[in-house]
mmCIF file of C-alpha atoms and ligand atoms in Angstrom:
data_model
loop_
_atom_site.group_PDB
_atom_site.id
_atom_site.type_symbol
_atom_site.label_atom_id
_atom_site.label_comp_id
_atom_site.label_asym_id
_atom_site.label_seq_id
_atom_site.Cartn_x
_atom_site.Cartn_y
_atom_site.Cartn_z
ATOM 1 C CA MET A 1 -13.211 -15.583 -2.198
ATOM 2 C CA LYS A 2 -11.686 -14.126 -5.322
ATOM 3 C CA TYR A 3 -11.707 -10.410 -4.611
ATOM 4 C CA VAL A 4 -12.334 -9.920 -0.892
ATOM 5 C CA PHE A 5 -9.631 -10.747 1.668
ATOM 6 C CA GLY A 6 -9.059 -10.323 5.370
ATOM 7 C CA PRO A 7 -9.922 -8.555 7.570
ATOM 8 C CA VAL A 8 -6.208 -7.817 7.742
ATOM 9 C CA PRO A 9 -5.009 -6.206 10.991
ATOM 10 C CA SER A 10 -3.590 -2.781 10.253
ATOM 11 C CA ARG A 11 -2.540 -0.317 12.912
ATOM 12 C CA ARG A 12 -3.638 2.659 10.900
ATOM 13 C CA LEU A 13 -6.899 1.233 9.551
ATOM 14 C CA GLY A 14 -7.735 -1.137 12.398
ATOM 15 C CA ARG A 15 -9.330 -4.249 10.876
ATOM 16 C CA SER A 16 -9.267 -3.743 7.137
ATOM 17 C CA LEU A 17 -11.406 -5.888 4.840
ATOM 18 C CA GLY A 18 -9.534 -5.689 1.539
ATOM 19 C CA VAL A 19 -10.967 -5.655 -1.973
ATOM 20 C CA ASP A 20 -8.520 -6.516 -4.768
ATOM 21 C CA LEU A 21 -9.727 -4.931 -8.013
ATOM 22 C CA VAL A 22 -6.874 -5.308 -10.496
ATOM 23 C CA PRO A 23 -4.752 -8.261 -11.655
ATOM 24 C CA TYR A 24 -1.432 -8.902 -9.931
ATOM 25 C CA LYS A 25 1.039 -6.045 -10.493
ATOM 26 C CA HIS A 26 -1.052 -4.120 -12.974
ATOM 27 C CA CYS A 27 0.213 -0.720 -11.989
ATOM 28 C CA SER A 28 0.999 2.696 -13.417
ATOM 29 C CA PHE A 29 4.255 2.718 -11.414
ATOM 30 C CA ASP A 30 7.171 0.336 -10.935
ATOM 31 C CA CYS A 31 8.432 1.605 -7.581
ATOM 32 C CA VAL A 32 11.969 0.689 -6.556
ATOM 33 C CA TYR A 33 10.635 -0.190 -3.101
ATOM 34 C CA CYS A 34 7.687 -2.384 -4.166
ATOM 35 C CA GLN A 35 7.741 -5.653 -2.275
ATOM 36 C CA LEU A 36 5.789 -7.393 -5.028
ATOM 37 C CA GLY A 37 8.772 -7.106 -7.362
ATOM 38 C CA ALA A 38 8.831 -5.644 -10.841
ATOM 39 C CA THR A 39 5.567 -4.372 -12.327
ATOM 40 C CA ARG A 40 4.364 -6.909 -14.881
ATOM 41 C CA HIS A 41 1.952 -4.661 -16.687
ATOM 42 C CA LYS A 42 2.722 -0.950 -16.510
ATOM 43 C CA THR A 43 -0.351 0.873 -17.726
ATOM 44 C CA VAL A 44 -2.646 3.852 -17.259
ATOM 45 C CA GLU A 45 -5.518 2.241 -19.137
ATOM 46 C CA ARG A 46 -8.544 1.883 -16.880
ATOM 47 C CA LYS A 47 -10.521 -1.333 -17.372
ATOM 48 C CA ARG A 48 -13.370 -3.344 -15.877
ATOM 49 C CA PHE A 49 -11.038 -6.013 -14.556
ATOM 50 C CA VAL A 50 -13.751 -7.440 -12.309
ATOM 51 C CA ASP A 51 -17.519 -7.655 -12.355
ATOM 52 C CA ILE A 52 -18.959 -5.294 -9.738
ATOM 53 C CA GLY A 53 -21.839 -7.692 -9.076
ATOM 54 C CA ASP A 54 -19.353 -10.472 -8.233
ATOM 55 C CA VAL A 55 -17.494 -8.230 -5.769
ATOM 56 C CA ILE A 56 -20.762 -7.176 -4.119
ATOM 57 C CA SER A 57 -21.878 -10.835 -3.897
ATOM 58 C CA GLU A 58 -18.661 -11.696 -2.037
ATOM 59 C CA LEU A 59 -19.084 -8.728 0.300
ATOM 60 C CA GLU A 60 -22.708 -9.729 0.995
ATOM 61 C CA LEU A 61 -21.427 -13.129 2.123
ATOM 62 C CA VAL A 62 -18.530 -11.831 4.229
ATOM 63 C CA VAL A 63 -19.648 -8.541 5.776
ATOM 64 C CA PRO A 64 -22.347 -9.961 8.126
ATOM 65 C CA HIS A 65 -19.776 -12.326 9.670
ATOM 66 C CA VAL A 66 -16.753 -10.094 10.231
ATOM 67 C CA ARG A 67 -15.888 -7.068 12.297
ATOM 68 C CA ALA A 68 -14.108 -4.560 10.093
ATOM 69 C CA ASP A 69 -13.185 -0.910 10.617
ATOM 70 C CA TYR A 70 -12.776 -0.247 6.899
ATOM 71 C CA ILE A 71 -13.527 -1.893 3.584
ATOM 72 C CA THR A 72 -10.391 -0.991 1.680
ATOM 73 C CA MET A 73 -9.872 -0.691 -2.056
ATOM 74 C CA SER A 74 -6.264 -1.824 -2.344
ATOM 75 C CA GLY A 75 -4.600 -5.020 -3.484
ATOM 76 C CA SER A 76 -1.797 -6.193 -5.682
ATOM 77 C CA GLY A 77 -1.939 -3.335 -8.196
ATOM 78 C CA GLU A 78 -3.257 0.225 -8.524
ATOM 79 C CA PRO A 79 -6.996 0.241 -7.654
ATOM 80 C CA THR A 80 -7.883 3.413 -9.581
ATOM 81 C CA LEU A 81 -7.091 1.472 -12.773
ATOM 82 C CA PHE A 82 -10.403 -0.273 -12.145
ATOM 83 C CA LEU A 83 -12.994 1.449 -14.302
ATOM 84 C CA GLY A 84 -16.077 1.408 -12.131
ATOM 85 C CA LEU A 85 -14.405 2.245 -8.825
ATOM 86 C CA GLY A 86 -16.916 5.005 -8.095
ATOM 87 C CA GLU A 87 -19.903 2.769 -8.834
ATOM 88 C CA LEU A 88 -18.457 0.023 -6.630
ATOM 89 C CA ILE A 89 -17.896 2.446 -3.739
ATOM 90 C CA GLN A 90 -21.504 3.656 -4.032
ATOM 91 C CA ARG A 91 -22.826 0.092 -3.989
ATOM 92 C CA ILE A 92 -20.713 -0.804 -0.944
ATOM 93 C CA LYS A 93 -22.089 2.275 0.831
ATOM 94 C CA ARG A 94 -25.622 1.002 0.160
ATOM 95 C CA LEU A 95 -24.672 -2.450 1.480
ATOM 96 C CA THR A 96 -23.049 -1.538 4.798
ATOM 97 C CA GLU A 97 -22.201 1.280 7.175
ATOM 98 C CA ILE A 98 -18.562 0.165 7.369
ATOM 99 C CA PRO A 99 -16.501 3.103 6.048
ATOM 100 C CA VAL A 100 -14.805 2.690 2.673
ATOM 101 C CA ALA A 101 -11.100 3.517 2.236
ATOM 102 C CA ALA A 102 -9.238 3.842 -1.065
ATOM 103 C CA ILE A 103 -5.458 3.541 -1.186
ATOM 104 C CA THR A 104 -3.864 4.812 -4.376
ATOM 105 C CA ASN A 105 -0.470 5.731 -5.771
ATOM 106 C CA GLY A 106 -2.131 8.984 -6.872
ATOM 107 C CA SER A 107 -1.062 8.599 -10.501
ATOM 108 C CA LEU A 108 -4.565 9.048 -11.906
ATOM 109 C CA MET A 109 -5.662 11.831 -9.568
ATOM 110 C CA ALA A 110 -4.885 14.377 -12.249
ATOM 111 C CA CYS A 111 -7.922 12.904 -14.010
ATOM 112 C CA PRO A 112 -11.242 14.593 -13.005
ATOM 113 C CA GLU A 113 -13.239 11.349 -13.492
ATOM 114 C CA VAL A 114 -11.018 9.483 -11.032
ATOM 115 C CA ARG A 115 -11.273 12.291 -8.476
ATOM 116 C CA GLU A 116 -15.054 12.263 -8.888
ATOM 117 C CA GLU A 117 -15.166 8.497 -8.268
ATOM 118 C CA LEU A 118 -13.034 8.795 -5.135
ATOM 119 C CA LEU A 119 -15.322 11.432 -3.621
ATOM 120 C CA GLY A 120 -17.641 8.648 -2.415
ATOM 121 C CA ALA A 121 -14.983 7.065 -0.171
ATOM 122 C CA ASP A 122 -14.760 7.922 3.523
ATOM 123 C CA LEU A 123 -10.956 7.864 3.545
ATOM 124 C CA VAL A 124 -8.549 8.351 0.630
ATOM 125 C CA ILE A 125 -4.805 7.725 0.988
ATOM 126 C CA PRO A 126 -2.751 8.803 -2.050
ATOM 127 C CA SER A 127 1.041 8.492 -2.160
ATOM 128 C CA LEU A 128 3.418 11.337 -2.909
ATOM 129 C CA ASP A 129 7.079 10.256 -2.856
ATOM 130 C CA ALA A 130 8.649 13.135 -4.779
ATOM 131 C CA ALA A 131 8.247 16.763 -5.755
ATOM 132 C CA THR A 132 10.530 16.956 -8.788
ATOM 133 C CA GLN A 133 10.135 14.972 -12.006
ATOM 134 C CA ASP A 134 13.686 13.643 -11.836
ATOM 135 C CA VAL A 135 13.240 12.128 -8.369
ATOM 136 C CA PHE A 136 9.715 10.927 -9.227
ATOM 137 C CA GLU A 137 11.070 8.973 -12.185
ATOM 138 C CA LYS A 138 13.843 7.463 -10.074
ATOM 139 C CA ILE A 139 11.651 6.292 -7.215
ATOM 140 C CA ASN A 140 8.289 5.476 -8.833
ATOM 141 C CA ARG A 141 9.405 4.726 -12.437
ATOM 142 C CA PRO A 142 6.004 5.795 -13.787
ATOM 143 C CA PHE A 143 4.251 5.009 -17.050
ATOM 144 C CA PRO A 144 5.660 7.428 -19.660
ATOM 145 C CA GLY A 145 4.050 10.848 -19.647
ATOM 146 C CA ILE A 146 2.917 10.921 -16.006
ATOM 147 C CA ARG A 147 4.077 14.145 -14.375
ATOM 148 C CA ILE A 148 4.497 14.590 -10.638
ATOM 149 C CA GLU A 149 3.304 18.195 -10.751
ATOM 150 C CA ASP A 150 0.005 17.002 -12.308
ATOM 151 C CA ILE A 151 -0.397 14.412 -9.544
ATOM 152 C CA ALA A 152 0.295 16.965 -6.794
ATOM 153 C CA ARG A 153 -2.141 19.436 -8.368
ATOM 154 C CA GLY A 154 -4.745 16.678 -8.797
ATOM 155 C CA ILE A 155 -4.501 15.714 -5.117
ATOM 156 C CA GLU A 156 -4.702 19.401 -4.180
ATOM 157 C CA GLU A 157 -7.874 19.849 -6.263
ATOM 158 C CA PHE A 158 -9.320 16.691 -4.753
ATOM 159 C CA SER A 159 -8.578 17.991 -1.259
ATOM 160 C CA ALA A 160 -10.507 21.190 -1.996
ATOM 161 C CA GLU A 161 -13.683 19.362 -2.995
ATOM 162 C CA TYR A 162 -13.526 16.305 -0.716
ATOM 163 C CA SER A 163 -15.321 16.165 2.631
ATOM 164 C CA GLY A 164 -13.915 12.815 3.834
ATOM 165 C CA LYS A 165 -10.551 12.062 5.429
ATOM 166 C CA LEU A 166 -7.448 12.591 3.292
ATOM 167 C CA TRP A 167 -4.104 11.176 4.416
ATOM 168 C CA ILE A 168 -0.942 11.341 2.286
ATOM 169 C CA GLU A 169 1.605 8.539 2.329
ATOM 170 C CA VAL A 170 5.275 9.350 1.658
ATOM 171 C CA MET A 171 7.877 6.597 1.196
ATOM 172 C CA MET A 172 11.424 7.710 1.941
ATOM 173 C CA VAL A 173 14.296 5.924 0.160
ATOM 174 C CA ARG A 174 17.934 6.596 0.983
ATOM 175 C CA GLY A 175 19.836 8.514 -1.676
ATOM 176 C CA ILE A 176 16.758 9.011 -3.864
ATOM 177 C CA ASN A 177 14.217 11.361 -2.260
ATOM 178 C CA ASP A 178 15.938 12.256 1.021
ATOM 179 C CA SER A 179 17.919 15.361 0.001
ATOM 180 C CA GLU A 180 17.158 18.580 1.889
ATOM 181 C CA ASP A 181 16.048 20.192 -1.349
ATOM 182 C CA GLU A 182 13.589 17.412 -2.276
ATOM 183 C CA ILE A 183 12.184 17.274 1.259
ATOM 184 C CA ASP A 184 11.652 21.061 1.206
ATOM 185 C CA ARG A 185 9.887 20.843 -2.151
ATOM 186 C CA MET A 186 7.722 17.945 -0.957
ATOM 187 C CA TRP A 187 6.759 19.957 2.096
ATOM 188 C CA SER A 188 5.732 22.870 -0.153
ATOM 189 C CA ALA A 189 3.454 20.528 -2.126
ATOM 190 C CA LEU A 190 2.082 18.898 1.039
ATOM 191 C CA LYS A 191 1.230 22.282 2.558
ATOM 192 C CA LEU A 192 -0.860 23.147 -0.505
ATOM 193 C CA ILE A 193 -2.697 19.819 -0.273
ATOM 194 C CA GLY A 194 -3.472 20.313 3.417
ATOM 195 C CA ALA A 195 -4.139 16.642 4.239
ATOM 196 C CA GLU A 196 -5.294 15.628 7.689
ATOM 197 C CA LYS A 197 -2.273 13.311 8.114
ATOM 198 C CA ILE A 198 1.093 12.750 6.440
ATOM 199 C CA GLN A 199 2.210 9.168 6.935
ATOM 200 C CA LEU A 200 5.942 8.615 6.542
ATOM 201 C CA ASN A 201 7.349 5.237 5.537
ATOM 202 C CA THR A 202 10.736 3.903 4.708
ATOM 203 C CA VAL A 203 11.838 0.655 3.069
ATOM 204 C CA GLU A 204 11.603 -2.190 5.566
ATOM 205 C CA ARG A 205 11.067 -5.461 3.749
ATOM 206 C CA PRO A 206 12.720 -6.796 0.598
ATOM 207 C CA PRO A 207 12.057 -4.216 -2.094
ATOM 208 C CA ALA A 208 11.869 -4.648 -5.869
ATOM 209 C CA GLU A 209 15.423 -3.318 -6.119
ATOM 210 C CA ALA A 210 18.218 -4.191 -3.703
ATOM 211 C CA PHE A 211 19.523 -0.612 -3.973
ATOM 212 C CA ALA A 212 16.338 0.744 -2.345
ATOM 213 C CA ARG A 213 17.631 1.327 1.190
ATOM 214 C CA PRO A 214 15.816 2.696 4.242
ATOM 215 C CA LEU A 215 16.451 5.855 6.225
ATOM 216 C CA SER A 216 17.460 5.430 9.864
ATOM 217 C CA ARG A 217 14.968 6.118 12.625
ATOM 218 C CA ALA A 218 16.775 9.399 13.397
ATOM 219 C CA GLU A 219 16.615 10.465 9.746
ATOM 220 C CA MET A 220 12.921 9.606 9.586
ATOM 221 C CA GLU A 221 12.346 11.661 12.734
ATOM 222 C CA ARG A 222 14.092 14.581 11.035
ATOM 223 C CA VAL A 223 11.729 14.321 8.048
ATOM 224 C CA ARG A 224 8.752 14.015 10.378
ATOM 225 C CA ARG A 225 9.727 17.206 12.179
ATOM 226 C CA ARG A 226 10.155 18.962 8.810
ATOM 227 C CA PHE A 227 6.623 17.946 7.789
ATOM 228 C CA GLY A 228 5.055 19.303 10.974
ATOM 229 C CA ASP A 229 2.406 18.207 13.441
ATOM 230 C CA ARG A 230 0.344 16.206 10.981
ATOM 231 C CA ALA A 231 3.230 13.874 10.094
ATOM 232 C CA GLU A 232 3.646 10.455 11.708
ATOM 233 C CA LEU A 233 6.006 7.527 11.194
ATOM 234 C CA ILE A 234 4.676 4.194 10.032
ATOM 235 C CA ALA A 235 6.506 1.002 9.104
ATOM 236 C CA ALA A 236 6.124 -0.145 5.540
ATOM 237 C CA SER A 237 5.746 -3.391 3.702
ATOM 238 C CA GLY A 238 6.547 -1.745 0.398
ATOM 239 C CA ILE A 239 3.163 -2.397 -1.112
ATOM 240 C CA CYS A 240 0.884 0.568 -1.394
ATOM 241 C CA GLY A 241 -1.524 0.623 1.463
ATOM 242 C CA ASP A 242 -0.205 -2.248 3.506
ATOM 243 C CA THR A 243 1.449 -0.449 6.359
ATOM 244 C CA GLU A 244 1.611 -0.348 10.103
ATOM 245 C CA LYS A 245 2.860 2.208 12.592
ATOM 246 C CA LEU A 246 6.384 1.528 13.800
ATOM 247 C CA PRO A 247 6.008 -0.787 16.802
ATOM 248 C CA ASP A 248 7.744 0.007 20.083
ATOM 249 C CA SER A 249 8.876 -3.602 20.347
ATOM 250 C CA PRO A 250 9.037 -6.407 17.784
ATOM 251 C CA ALA A 251 5.673 -7.977 17.082
ATOM 252 C CA ARG A 252 5.724 -11.723 17.655
ATOM 253 C CA ILE A 253 3.273 -14.333 16.660
ATOM 254 C CA GLY A 254 1.104 -15.545 19.493
ATOM 255 C CA GLN A 255 1.106 -12.117 21.160
ATOM 256 C CA ASP A 256 -1.519 -10.750 18.878
ATOM 257 C CA LYS A 257 -5.010 -11.494 17.693
ATOM 258 C CA PRO A 258 -5.718 -15.215 17.095
ATOM 259 C CA GLU A 259 -6.383 -14.926 13.341
ATOM 260 C CA LYS A 260 -3.091 -13.100 12.898
ATOM 261 C CA GLY A 261 -1.236 -15.874 14.745
ATOM 262 C CA ALA A 262 -2.943 -18.604 12.700
ATOM 263 C CA GLY A 263 -2.022 -16.891 9.426
ATOM 264 C CA CYS A 264 1.588 -16.515 10.561
ATOM 265 C CA GLU A 265 1.746 -20.185 11.551
ATOM 266 C CA ARG A 266 0.552 -21.266 8.100
ATOM 267 C CA VAL A 267 3.131 -19.078 6.376
ATOM 268 C CA LEU A 268 5.913 -20.247 8.699
ATOM 269 C CA GLU A 269 4.989 -23.879 8.113
ATOM 270 C CA LEU A 270 5.247 -23.383 4.348
ATOM 271 C CA LEU A 271 8.585 -21.559 4.630
ATOM 272 C CA ARG A 272 9.993 -24.379 6.775
ATOM 273 C CA ARG A 273 9.402 -26.664 3.802
ATOM 274 C CA ARG A 274 10.827 -24.387 1.095
ATOM 275 C CA PRO A 275 11.867 -20.781 0.416
ATOM 276 C CA CYS A 276 9.115 -18.803 -1.304
ATOM 277 C CA THR A 277 8.447 -15.407 -2.800
ATOM 278 C CA VAL A 278 5.476 -13.538 -1.386
ATOM 279 C CA HIS A 279 3.630 -14.462 -4.566
ATOM 280 C CA ASP A 280 4.396 -18.178 -3.995
ATOM 281 C CA ILE A 281 3.068 -17.887 -0.439
ATOM 282 C CA ALA A 282 -0.157 -16.246 -1.582
ATOM 283 C CA ARG A 283 -0.687 -18.829 -4.307
ATOM 284 C CA GLY A 284 0.368 -21.784 -2.154
ATOM 285 C CA LEU A 285 -1.881 -20.910 0.768
ATOM 286 C CA GLY A 286 -4.777 -19.417 -1.175
ATOM 287 C CA MET A 287 -4.255 -16.015 0.448
ATOM 288 C CA ASN A 288 -4.449 -12.582 -1.022
ATOM 289 C CA ILE A 289 -0.958 -11.268 -1.684
ATOM 290 C CA ASN A 290 -1.446 -8.403 0.765
ATOM 291 C CA GLU A 291 -2.322 -10.850 3.528
ATOM 292 C CA ALA A 292 0.744 -12.950 2.697
ATOM 293 C CA ALA A 293 2.976 -9.857 2.765
ATOM 294 C CA LYS A 294 1.505 -8.791 6.093
ATOM 295 C CA PHE A 295 2.173 -12.179 7.721
ATOM 296 C CA VAL A 296 5.714 -12.310 6.316
ATOM 297 C CA GLY A 297 6.354 -8.865 7.778
ATOM 298 C CA ILE A 298 5.190 -9.958 11.228
ATOM 299 C CA LEU A 299 7.388 -13.075 11.062
ATOM 300 C CA MET A 300 10.383 -10.980 9.995
ATOM 301 C CA GLU A 301 9.838 -8.527 12.833
ATOM 302 C CA GLY A 302 9.749 -11.509 15.186
ATOM 303 C CA GLY A 303 13.058 -12.834 13.812
ATOM 304 C CA LEU A 304 11.452 -16.052 12.554
ATOM 305 C CA VAL A 305 11.931 -15.406 8.846
ATOM 306 C CA SER A 306 14.666 -13.783 6.790
ATOM 307 C CA THR A 307 15.225 -13.084 3.111
ATOM 308 C CA GLN A 308 17.539 -14.196 0.372
ATOM 309 C CA ARG A 309 17.822 -12.484 -2.976
ATOM 310 C CA ARG A 310 18.346 -14.960 -5.816
ATOM 311 C CA GLU A 311 20.193 -14.370 -9.071
ATOM 312 C CA ASP A 312 16.915 -13.611 -10.847
ATOM 313 C CA GLY A 313 16.543 -10.617 -8.492
ATOM 314 C CA GLU A 314 13.472 -12.055 -6.722
ATOM 315 C CA ALA A 315 13.377 -11.879 -2.908
ATOM 316 C CA TYR A 316 12.759 -15.292 -1.332
ATOM 317 C CA PHE A 317 11.667 -15.737 2.278
ATOM 318 C CA VAL A 318 13.139 -18.529 4.391
ATOM 319 C CA ALA A 319 12.302 -19.777 7.893
ATOM 320 C CA ASN A 320 15.145 -19.233 10.354
ATOM 321 C CA GLU A 321 16.511 -22.199 12.283
ATOM 322 C CA THR A 322 15.047 -22.346 15.801
ATOM 323 C CA ASN A 323 16.290 -24.428 18.742
HETATM 324 S S1 SF4 B 1 4.392 0.100 -4.443
HETATM 325 FE FE1 SF4 B 1 2.281 0.358 -5.146
HETATM 326 S S2 SF4 B 1 2.424 1.924 -6.769
HETATM 327 FE FE2 SF4 B 1 4.473 1.162 -6.442
HETATM 328 S S3 SF4 B 1 4.741 -0.480 -7.978
HETATM 329 FE FE3 SF4 B 1 4.056 -1.461 -6.029
HETATM 330 S S4 SF4 B 1 1.829 -1.579 -6.238
HETATM 331 FE FE4 SF4 B 1 2.540 -0.070 -7.786
#
């Protein structure tokens, strides 16, 4: 499979069958917290990166044999950069009754065509990590010319015309977007959007930049209370859309669904042989990068894997010694 991966277990989406629509790290942002490392191709140019017929052919093969709660447009870059997203969503809707989710950094939601294309999805999850341009540029490092007020207004306009579920994802980073003033301004923007849920993340796994530090649980709770009843805390992998709710106890391999355990075992086996980046793991095991990141996260939560940052700035994962 070239474009379809999973289903990946996700606490917020259940079993999510992923569709990767853009090349690795083609993104309009270069977020300080991105687990995939630095953006290789920062762009706002929408392209037909994949052939819709090829994606549909893969889904026709996979869908009858899997149980999935969502088919999710996500992946290793920004999915709204795929020109043809709306057409693809419509064709998936004709193929199956499985709901379609789209996870986006929101950067192109100021664009009416993109909003129109997203209307066909059953669930849309845009990110909003800032309210002021200064903080936006520090945390998301956008393509030049993108303005946070245009994104917020675009999401607000989308909310007014959209009949599906709209959840907003907010990533909190210590010392960047956690001031009282920024949180108040974000809340003002979020109130106007009126999303069904506000999902709060903080940095948990090795981010693009070592200076991207998480908020404590107590600080996250404070932000959650500020954002009201619709806000909830979720743990983050630092890749858009690949998140889980904070677990009450550490997840460990073998305690979960069999396919999750098997994936973790394969990743652990590779890391016992040599340290790898998440990209190395995906390439080495023929996995989608989101799957690889998910398994690494589970292994880290279980204390079986840790990270080392090399001189080149890349985060490498290593298997911990076990007795
Ligand atoms: S976190 Fe998402 S939006 Fe940010 S750089 Fe990574 S892929 Fe792009």
